[in-house]
C-alpha cells in the first residue's frame, strides 16, 4: 500500500473533502455522548504517532496529540527538535526520518522551518508523513480546518468572497487556504497587505492561470479597507511572520491593518472573521466578543479534522 502522506493543501478534491467533513461532524457529535467517547477511544487504539516539531507550536502540536489520544493512539512528542534532536549534531532531516521509521510508528507529524521539508521527509519515509507546516510553504491541515470552519458556517464552499489580509508573503496558512479555496466555483479573493508582504508571484500566476478572480489592496487606506470588508463573506487575518522575514525587509514594513470594532460594523452580519492564531495586534481584543469572530472555535474544529485525517491515513475508512 502506498503511504497516504499529507503534504500540501492542493492534494485534496471536493469528494474527499465532503467525506472528511462528514466524518469530522460525526466526531463532533460523538464527543458529546459517553458511548461516543468510548467508541472514539477504540478507533486507533495502540497505534503510535510521532510528533517531531523543529519550529515553535502550541496549537498544532497539542491538536495532533489530542486528536491521536482521543482515538486511543499513543503519542511520542518532541518540540524544539532543532535544539533537542540530533539536528544539533548535524544530522540531516532525511537521516532523522529514516531512523524514526525504524521504530515503526503508524505516522509522523512534522513541522520544519524549511520550505519543502515535508516532501523531502516523505521521499525517505516508510510511514505516512503529515506536514504540520514547512517554512512559508504549506500548512495543509490548517487549510483543512479553515475550510471546514467555512463549510460549517455556509454549508457550501461555492460563491464566497474571501478577504485575506496581513503577511501574505510569508504566511503558509494564507497560502494553503488560497490554494484550497481556489478550487471552488465562484470563489473570489480580496488580498490586503503592505506592498512588501504581498502574495508571491507563483500564487498570483496560479490564480491567473485558473481564472480565479482577485484584487490586491496594498495601500494603507481605511476607506478602501472598509469598502472591501463590506463585501466579504470570510475575513481571514494573519500576523507578521517575523521569524521568517529578513531583517532588512522587516525594518521597512509599515504596520499591518488592525481589525477593530469599527471595522466589524461594516462587515456583513453573516460574515465570519478567522485567524489561524497566534494573534498579535492585527485583531484588537475588543473584537473577540463579536459572534462573527470564530478564531477561538477554529482550534476545536482543527482537532476534529485531524482525528478524521488520522483515521483516514491509518486505513480505518475507505474514502
Ligand atoms: C500558524 C503557523 O504555524 O503557520 N499557526 C498555526 O499553526 N495555527 C500561523 C502562524 O504562526 O502565524
mmCIF file of C-alpha atoms and ligand atoms in Angstrom:
data_model
loop_
_atom_site.group_PDB
_atom_site.id
_atom_site.type_symbol
_atom_site.label_atom_id
_atom_site.label_comp_id
_atom_site.label_asym_id
_atom_site.label_seq_id
_atom_site.Cartn_x
_atom_site.Cartn_y
_atom_site.Cartn_z
ATOM 1 C CA UNK A 1 0.000 0.000 0.000
ATOM 2 C CA UNK A 2 1.389 3.438 -0.840
ATOM 3 C CA UNK A 3 1.578 5.832 2.072
ATOM 4 C CA UNK A 4 -1.127 8.446 2.482
ATOM 5 C CA UNK A 5 1.113 11.448 3.054
ATOM 6 C CA UNK A 6 -0.433 14.875 3.743
ATOM 7 C CA UNK A 7 1.981 17.284 2.099
ATOM 8 C CA UNK A 8 0.118 20.193 0.549
ATOM 9 C CA UNK A 9 -3.315 21.767 0.509
ATOM 10 C CA UNK A 10 -3.779 21.209 -3.195
ATOM 11 C CA UNK A 11 -3.812 17.437 -2.918
ATOM 12 C CA UNK A 12 -7.457 17.334 -1.802
ATOM 13 C CA UNK A 13 -10.501 17.356 -4.077
ATOM 14 C CA UNK A 14 -14.124 18.081 -3.334
ATOM 15 C CA UNK A 15 -15.377 14.461 -2.927
ATOM 16 C CA UNK A 16 -12.562 13.790 -0.452
ATOM 17 C CA UNK A 17 -13.309 16.985 1.465
ATOM 18 C CA UNK A 18 -17.010 16.216 1.711
ATOM 19 C CA UNK A 19 -16.304 12.745 3.105
ATOM 20 C CA UNK A 20 -13.734 14.118 5.524
ATOM 21 C CA UNK A 21 -16.101 16.862 6.676
ATOM 22 C CA UNK A 22 -18.939 14.369 7.162
ATOM 23 C CA UNK A 23 -16.717 12.227 9.358
ATOM 24 C CA UNK A 24 -15.454 15.311 11.229
ATOM 25 C CA UNK A 25 -19.024 16.342 12.010
ATOM 26 C CA UNK A 26 -19.802 12.798 13.207
ATOM 27 C CA UNK A 27 -16.818 13.007 15.562
ATOM 28 C CA UNK A 28 -18.193 16.289 16.873
ATOM 29 C CA UNK A 29 -21.460 14.512 17.742
ATOM 30 C CA UNK A 30 -19.640 11.580 19.343
ATOM 31 C CA UNK A 31 -17.711 13.877 21.639
ATOM 32 C CA UNK A 32 -20.956 14.829 23.289
ATOM 33 C CA UNK A 33 -22.067 11.349 24.355
ATOM 34 C CA UNK A 34 -20.315 8.960 26.718
ATOM 35 C CA UNK A 35 -20.805 5.979 24.377
ATOM 36 C CA UNK A 36 -19.449 8.104 21.541
ATOM 37 C CA UNK A 37 -16.331 8.913 23.523
ATOM 38 C CA UNK A 38 -15.751 5.216 24.272
ATOM 39 C CA UNK A 39 -16.188 4.374 20.588
ATOM 40 C CA UNK A 40 -13.660 7.038 19.620
ATOM 41 C CA UNK A 41 -11.042 5.758 22.065
ATOM 42 C CA UNK A 42 -11.079 2.401 20.306
ATOM 43 C CA UNK A 43 -10.764 3.635 16.722
ATOM 44 C CA UNK A 44 -6.974 3.653 16.505
ATOM 45 C CA UNK A 45 -6.113 2.027 19.799
ATOM 46 C CA UNK A 46 -2.490 1.069 20.251
ATOM 47 C CA UNK A 47 -1.283 2.789 17.107
ATOM 48 C CA UNK A 48 1.661 5.144 17.600
ATOM 49 C CA UNK A 49 2.053 8.729 16.430
ATOM 50 C CA UNK A 50 5.384 10.571 16.403
ATOM 51 C CA UNK A 51 5.257 14.394 16.540
ATOM 52 C CA UNK A 52 8.545 15.990 15.575
ATOM 53 C CA UNK A 53 8.488 19.798 15.645
ATOM 54 C CA UNK A 54 11.567 21.810 14.653
ATOM 55 C CA UNK A 55 9.682 25.105 14.998
ATOM 56 C CA UNK A 56 7.584 26.549 17.855
ATOM 57 C CA UNK A 57 3.971 25.424 18.058
ATOM 58 C CA UNK A 58 1.265 25.366 20.689
ATOM 59 C CA UNK A 59 -1.939 24.712 18.786
ATOM 60 C CA UNK A 60 -0.849 22.342 16.087
ATOM 61 C CA UNK A 61 1.264 20.110 18.299
ATOM 62 C CA UNK A 62 -1.349 19.842 21.057
ATOM 63 C CA UNK A 63 -4.062 19.474 18.446
ATOM 64 C CA UNK A 64 -2.406 16.444 16.843
ATOM 65 C CA UNK A 65 -1.618 14.953 20.243
ATOM 66 C CA UNK A 66 -5.173 15.464 21.487
ATOM 67 C CA UNK A 67 -6.649 14.091 18.241
ATOM 68 C CA UNK A 68 -4.470 10.979 18.492
ATOM 69 C CA UNK A 69 -5.165 10.430 22.196
ATOM 70 C CA UNK A 70 -8.931 10.797 21.722
ATOM 71 C CA UNK A 71 -8.692 7.993 19.153
ATOM 72 C CA UNK A 72 -6.774 5.783 21.571
ATOM 73 C CA UNK A 73 -3.326 6.237 19.995
ATOM 74 C CA UNK A 74 -0.055 6.619 21.857
ATOM 75 C CA UNK A 75 1.920 9.782 21.150
ATOM 76 C CA UNK A 76 5.671 10.347 21.260
ATOM 77 C CA UNK A 77 6.262 14.037 21.028
ATOM 78 C CA UNK A 78 9.232 16.352 20.697
ATOM 79 C CA UNK A 79 9.202 20.120 20.488
ATOM 80 C CA UNK A 80 12.264 22.286 19.776
ATOM 81 C CA UNK A 81 13.692 19.473 17.674
ATOM 82 C CA UNK A 82 16.202 21.933 16.173
ATOM 83 C CA UNK A 83 17.830 22.091 19.606
ATOM 84 C CA UNK A 84 16.947 18.809 21.256
ATOM 85 C CA UNK A 85 17.210 16.317 18.409
ATOM 86 C CA UNK A 86 20.327 15.130 16.616
ATOM 87 C CA UNK A 87 19.863 18.055 14.201
ATOM 88 C CA UNK A 88 22.127 19.969 16.593
ATOM 89 C CA UNK A 89 24.775 17.302 15.936
ATOM 90 C CA UNK A 90 24.481 17.893 12.213
ATOM 91 C CA UNK A 91 22.047 15.117 11.273
ATOM 92 C CA UNK A 92 20.014 15.751 8.133
ATOM 93 C CA UNK A 93 16.229 15.679 8.210
ATOM 94 C CA UNK A 94 16.301 12.691 5.862
ATOM 95 C CA UNK A 95 18.514 10.656 8.206
ATOM 96 C CA UNK A 96 16.346 11.543 11.205
ATOM 97 C CA UNK A 97 13.214 10.381 9.383
ATOM 98 C CA UNK A 98 14.900 7.154 8.250
ATOM 99 C CA UNK A 99 15.811 6.403 11.853
ATOM 100 C CA UNK A 100 12.381 7.280 13.272
ATOM 101 C CA UNK A 101 10.786 4.897 10.760
ATOM 102 C CA UNK A 102 12.824 2.062 12.253
ATOM 103 C CA UNK A 103 10.771 2.411 15.445
ATOM 104 C CA UNK A 104 7.642 1.551 13.447
ATOM 105 C CA UNK A 105 5.318 4.480 14.208
ATOM 106 C CA UNK A 106 1.975 4.498 12.377
ATOM 107 C CA UNK A 107 2.626 8.057 11.145
ATOM 108 C CA UNK A 108 4.944 11.027 11.675
ATOM 109 C CA UNK A 109 3.749 14.619 12.085
ATOM 110 C CA UNK A 110 6.487 17.040 11.040
ATOM 111 C CA UNK A 111 6.875 20.793 11.454
ATOM 112 C CA UNK A 112 10.014 22.323 9.967
ATOM 113 C CA UNK A 113 11.422 25.764 9.154
ATOM 114 C CA UNK A 114 12.461 24.915 5.575
ATOM 115 C CA UNK A 115 10.145 25.216 2.570
ATOM 116 C CA UNK A 116 9.560 21.766 1.104
ATOM 117 C CA UNK A 117 10.817 19.847 4.177
ATOM 118 C CA UNK A 118 7.739 17.596 4.311
ATOM 119 C CA UNK A 119 8.215 16.464 0.707
ATOM 120 C CA UNK A 120 11.848 15.630 1.447
ATOM 121 C CA UNK A 121 10.781 13.665 4.518
ATOM 122 C CA UNK A 122 8.135 11.764 2.540
ATOM 123 C CA UNK A 123 10.726 10.738 -0.044
ATOM 124 C CA UNK A 124 12.612 8.682 2.534
ATOM 125 C CA UNK A 125 9.795 7.719 4.919
ATOM 126 C CA UNK A 126 8.244 4.264 5.091
ATOM 127 C CA UNK A 127 5.239 5.626 7.028
ATOM 128 C CA UNK A 128 2.814 8.491 6.283
ATOM 129 C CA UNK A 129 4.237 11.993 6.800
ATOM 130 C CA UNK A 130 1.820 14.707 7.869
ATOM 131 C CA UNK A 131 3.038 18.217 7.128
ATOM 132 C CA UNK A 132 2.295 20.407 10.157
ATOM 133 C CA UNK A 133 3.846 23.457 8.477
ATOM 134 C CA UNK A 134 7.050 23.788 6.463
ATOM 135 C CA UNK A 135 8.647 27.227 6.221
ATOM 136 C CA UNK A 136 6.479 29.728 4.361
ATOM 137 C CA UNK A 137 5.302 26.969 2.089
ATOM 138 C CA UNK A 138 2.418 24.799 3.240
ATOM 139 C CA UNK A 139 0.199 24.041 6.237
ATOM 140 C CA UNK A 140 -2.350 21.637 4.754
ATOM 141 C CA UNK A 141 -4.092 20.538 7.935
ATOM 142 C CA UNK A 142 -4.633 24.188 8.903
ATOM 143 C CA UNK A 143 -6.152 24.764 5.453
ATOM 144 C CA UNK A 144 -8.481 21.802 6.025
ATOM 145 C CA UNK A 145 -9.645 23.106 9.375
ATOM 146 C CA UNK A 146 -10.078 26.595 7.941
ATOM 147 C CA UNK A 147 -12.150 25.273 5.046
ATOM 148 C CA UNK A 148 -14.158 23.096 7.437
ATOM 149 C CA UNK A 149 -14.876 26.190 9.559
ATOM 150 C CA UNK A 150 -16.134 27.953 6.423
ATOM 151 C CA UNK A 151 -18.193 24.925 5.402
ATOM 152 C CA UNK A 152 -19.810 24.619 8.859
ATOM 153 C CA UNK A 153 -20.899 28.243 8.617
ATOM 154 C CA UNK A 154 -22.032 28.493 4.983
ATOM 155 C CA UNK A 155 -22.898 24.805 4.186
ATOM 156 C CA UNK A 156 -21.165 25.368 0.851
ATOM 157 C CA UNK A 157 -17.724 26.299 -0.463
ATOM 158 C CA UNK A 158 -19.002 27.927 -3.648
ATOM 159 C CA UNK A 159 -19.668 31.573 -4.489
ATOM 160 C CA UNK A 160 -17.917 33.018 -1.441
ATOM 161 C CA UNK A 161 -15.824 36.176 -1.242
ATOM 162 C CA UNK A 162 -12.746 35.755 0.922
ATOM 163 C CA UNK A 163 -10.786 38.735 2.146
ATOM 164 C CA UNK A 164 -7.354 37.572 3.262
ATOM 165 C CA UNK A 165 -5.048 40.035 4.963
ATOM 166 C CA UNK A 166 -1.785 40.519 6.790
ATOM 167 C CA UNK A 167 1.513 38.930 5.861
ATOM 168 C CA UNK A 168 0.627 37.183 2.611
ATOM 169 C CA UNK A 169 4.216 36.639 1.508
ATOM 170 C CA UNK A 170 5.365 34.548 4.459
ATOM 171 C CA UNK A 171 2.158 33.086 5.869
ATOM 172 C CA UNK A 172 1.871 29.407 4.959
ATOM 173 C CA UNK A 173 -1.677 29.307 6.294
ATOM 174 C CA UNK A 174 -2.832 32.052 3.900
ATOM 175 C CA UNK A 175 -1.028 30.387 1.011
ATOM 176 C CA UNK A 176 -2.533 26.961 1.741
ATOM 177 C CA UNK A 177 -6.034 28.356 2.234
ATOM 178 C CA UNK A 178 -5.887 30.291 -1.053
ATOM 179 C CA UNK A 179 -4.783 27.191 -2.940
ATOM 180 C CA UNK A 180 -7.508 25.025 -1.457
ATOM 181 C CA UNK A 181 -10.353 27.552 -1.743
ATOM 182 C CA UNK A 182 -9.472 28.459 -5.331
ATOM 183 C CA UNK A 183 -10.712 25.018 -6.360
ATOM 184 C CA UNK A 184 -14.332 26.004 -5.735
ATOM 185 C CA UNK A 185 -16.725 27.582 -8.184
ATOM 186 C CA UNK A 186 -17.466 31.266 -7.868
ATOM 187 C CA UNK A 187 -14.848 31.947 -5.179
ATOM 188 C CA UNK A 188 -13.354 35.476 -5.255
ATOM 189 C CA UNK A 189 -10.445 36.865 -3.263
ATOM 190 C CA UNK A 190 -9.546 40.268 -1.871
ATOM 191 C CA UNK A 191 -5.926 40.363 -0.703
ATOM 192 C CA UNK A 192 -4.845 43.074 1.728
ATOM 193 C CA UNK A 193 -1.204 43.568 2.718
ATOM 194 C CA UNK A 194 1.591 46.117 2.810
ATOM 195 C CA UNK A 195 3.315 46.067 -0.607
ATOM 196 C CA UNK A 196 6.406 44.314 0.813
ATOM 197 C CA UNK A 197 4.255 41.420 2.043
ATOM 198 C CA UNK A 198 2.051 40.901 -0.997
ATOM 199 C CA UNK A 199 1.337 37.419 -2.336
ATOM 200 C CA UNK A 200 4.284 35.745 -4.028
ATOM 201 C CA UNK A 201 4.317 35.733 -7.846
ATOM 202 C CA UNK A 202 3.817 31.958 -8.133
ATOM 203 C CA UNK A 203 0.440 32.119 -6.367
ATOM 204 C CA UNK A 204 -0.626 35.128 -8.429
ATOM 205 C CA UNK A 205 0.250 33.172 -11.557
ATOM 206 C CA UNK A 206 -1.666 30.118 -10.329
ATOM 207 C CA UNK A 207 -4.773 32.226 -9.715
ATOM 208 C CA UNK A 208 -4.488 33.860 -13.133
ATOM 209 C CA UNK A 209 -3.995 30.525 -14.900
ATOM 210 C CA UNK A 210 -7.051 29.098 -13.147
ATOM 211 C CA UNK A 211 -9.074 32.240 -13.887
ATOM 212 C CA UNK A 212 -9.865 32.861 -10.227
ATOM 213 C CA UNK A 213 -10.954 36.497 -9.728
ATOM 214 C CA UNK A 214 -8.980 38.534 -7.184
ATOM 215 C CA UNK A 215 -7.958 42.073 -6.277
ATOM 216 C CA UNK A 216 -4.885 43.158 -4.341
ATOM 217 C CA UNK A 217 -5.082 46.099 -1.931
ATOM 218 C CA UNK A 218 -1.634 47.323 -0.918
ATOM 219 C CA UNK A 219 -2.318 50.873 0.270
ATOM 220 C CA UNK A 220 -2.961 51.803 3.844
ATOM 221 C CA UNK A 221 -6.428 53.265 3.298
ATOM 222 C CA UNK A 222 -9.186 52.839 5.882
ATOM 223 C CA UNK A 223 -11.862 53.795 3.339
ATOM 224 C CA UNK A 224 -10.732 51.135 0.915
ATOM 225 C CA UNK A 225 -10.449 48.531 3.651
ATOM 226 C CA UNK A 226 -13.975 49.244 4.870
ATOM 227 C CA UNK A 227 -15.365 49.221 1.353
ATOM 228 C CA UNK A 228 -13.911 45.773 0.674
ATOM 229 C CA UNK A 229 -14.803 44.461 4.138
ATOM 230 C CA UNK A 230 -18.451 45.142 3.424
ATOM 231 C CA UNK A 231 -18.342 42.651 0.513
ATOM 232 C CA UNK A 232 -16.561 39.780 2.266
ATOM 233 C CA UNK A 233 -18.167 36.566 3.497
ATOM 234 C CA UNK A 234 -14.958 35.367 5.116
ATOM 235 C CA UNK A 235 -12.313 37.691 6.547
ATOM 236 C CA UNK A 236 -9.068 35.801 7.291
ATOM 237 C CA UNK A 237 -6.361 37.783 9.040
ATOM 238 C CA UNK A 238 -2.746 36.763 9.719
ATOM 239 C CA UNK A 239 0.153 38.004 11.843
ATOM 240 C CA UNK A 240 3.520 39.272 10.695
ATOM 241 C CA UNK A 241 5.739 36.188 10.345
ATOM 242 C CA UNK A 242 8.680 37.966 11.992
ATOM 243 C CA UNK A 243 10.730 34.801 12.315
ATOM 244 C CA UNK A 244 10.757 34.339 8.544
ATOM 245 C CA UNK A 245 11.137 37.919 7.310
ATOM 246 C CA UNK A 246 14.705 39.032 6.529
ATOM 247 C CA UNK A 247 15.640 41.817 8.993
ATOM 248 C CA UNK A 248 16.364 44.429 6.305
ATOM 249 C CA UNK A 249 12.818 43.887 4.972
ATOM 250 C CA UNK A 250 11.253 43.853 8.432
ATOM 251 C CA UNK A 251 12.583 47.388 9.068
ATOM 252 C CA UNK A 252 10.732 48.714 6.015
ATOM 253 C CA UNK A 253 7.330 47.274 6.837
ATOM 254 C CA UNK A 254 4.621 49.647 7.881
ATOM 255 C CA UNK A 255 2.006 48.368 10.334
ATOM 256 C CA UNK A 256 -0.455 45.727 9.263
ATOM 257 C CA UNK A 257 -4.102 46.719 9.317
ATOM 258 C CA UNK A 258 -5.717 46.132 12.689
ATOM 259 C CA UNK A 259 -9.317 44.948 12.720
ATOM 260 C CA UNK A 260 -11.253 46.910 15.355
ATOM 261 C CA UNK A 261 -14.947 47.078 16.347
ATOM 262 C CA UNK A 262 -15.316 49.932 13.812
ATOM 263 C CA UNK A 263 -14.369 47.500 11.044
ATOM 264 C CA UNK A 264 -16.810 44.911 12.370
ATOM 265 C CA UNK A 265 -19.584 47.469 11.939
ATOM 266 C CA UNK A 266 -19.167 47.391 8.174
ATOM 267 C CA UNK A 267 -18.857 43.608 7.902
ATOM 268 C CA UNK A 268 -21.907 41.652 6.753
ATOM 269 C CA UNK A 269 -23.996 40.194 9.608
ATOM 270 C CA UNK A 270 -23.477 36.766 8.002
ATOM 271 C CA UNK A 271 -19.675 37.123 7.613
ATOM 272 C CA UNK A 272 -17.059 35.388 9.769
ATOM 273 C CA UNK A 273 -13.701 36.670 10.991
ATOM 274 C CA UNK A 274 -10.994 33.994 11.089
ATOM 275 C CA UNK A 275 -7.339 33.848 12.185
ATOM 276 C CA UNK A 276 -5.062 30.805 12.386
ATOM 277 C CA UNK A 277 -3.584 32.196 15.665
ATOM 278 C CA UNK A 278 -1.354 33.174 17.343
ATOM 279 C CA UNK A 279 -2.639 36.725 17.109
ATOM 280 C CA UNK A 280 -0.558 39.831 17.719
ATOM 281 C CA UNK A 281 -2.053 43.315 17.304
ATOM 282 C CA UNK A 282 -3.748 42.712 13.925
ATOM 283 C CA UNK A 283 -7.125 41.953 15.535
ATOM 284 C CA UNK A 284 -7.956 44.055 18.571
ATOM 285 C CA UNK A 285 -9.158 42.165 21.641
ATOM 286 C CA UNK A 286 -12.445 44.104 21.741
ATOM 287 C CA UNK A 287 -13.474 42.198 18.632
ATOM 288 C CA UNK A 288 -13.332 38.825 20.426
ATOM 289 C CA UNK A 289 -16.847 39.068 21.813
ATOM 290 C CA UNK A 290 -18.401 39.666 18.392
ATOM 291 C CA UNK A 291 -20.191 36.406 17.452
ATOM 292 C CA UNK A 292 -18.713 36.667 13.955
ATOM 293 C CA UNK A 293 -15.193 36.254 15.389
ATOM 294 C CA UNK A 294 -14.648 32.493 15.151
ATOM 295 C CA UNK A 295 -10.901 32.233 15.740
ATOM 296 C CA UNK A 296 -11.326 30.567 19.116
ATOM 297 C CA UNK A 297 -13.655 27.952 17.589
ATOM 298 C CA UNK A 298 -11.197 27.051 14.827
ATOM 299 C CA UNK A 299 -8.862 25.079 17.166
ATOM 300 C CA UNK A 300 -11.691 22.713 18.186
ATOM 301 C CA UNK A 301 -12.538 22.083 14.552
ATOM 302 C CA UNK A 302 -8.816 21.579 13.941
ATOM 303 C CA UNK A 303 -8.652 18.751 16.452
ATOM 304 C CA UNK A 304 -11.736 17.083 14.923
ATOM 305 C CA UNK A 305 -10.347 17.414 11.388
ATOM 306 C CA UNK A 306 -7.048 15.886 12.494
ATOM 307 C CA UNK A 307 -8.932 12.976 14.072
ATOM 308 C CA UNK A 308 -10.733 12.343 10.794
ATOM 309 C CA UNK A 309 -7.462 12.628 8.881
ATOM 310 C CA UNK A 310 -5.629 10.223 11.179
ATOM 311 C CA UNK A 311 -8.452 7.724 10.791
ATOM 312 C CA UNK A 312 -8.288 8.061 7.002
ATOM 313 C CA UNK A 313 -4.490 7.827 6.838
ATOM 314 C CA UNK A 314 -4.295 4.817 9.089
ATOM 315 C CA UNK A 315 -6.661 2.860 6.930
ATOM 316 C CA UNK A 316 -9.806 2.640 9.008
ATOM 317 C CA UNK A 317 -12.033 4.224 6.367
ATOM 318 C CA UNK A 318 -12.312 3.626 2.667
ATOM 319 C CA UNK A 319 -12.712 7.087 1.174
HETATM 320 C C1 LIG B 1 0.270 29.151 12.079
HETATM 321 C C2 LIG B 1 1.566 28.576 11.552
HETATM 322 O O1 LIG B 1 2.314 27.937 12.310
HETATM 323 O O2 LIG B 1 1.807 28.753 10.374
HETATM 324 N N1 LIG B 1 -0.044 28.702 13.357
HETATM 325 C C3 LIG B 1 -0.836 27.593 13.447
HETATM 326 O O3 LIG B 1 -0.415 26.505 13.128
HETATM 327 N N2 LIG B 1 -2.119 27.772 13.805
HETATM 328 C C4 LIG B 1 0.155 30.613 11.939
HETATM 329 C C5 LIG B 1 1.230 31.473 12.496
HETATM 330 O O4 LIG B 1 2.182 31.017 13.141
HETATM 331 O O5 LIG B 1 1.111 32.691 12.308
#
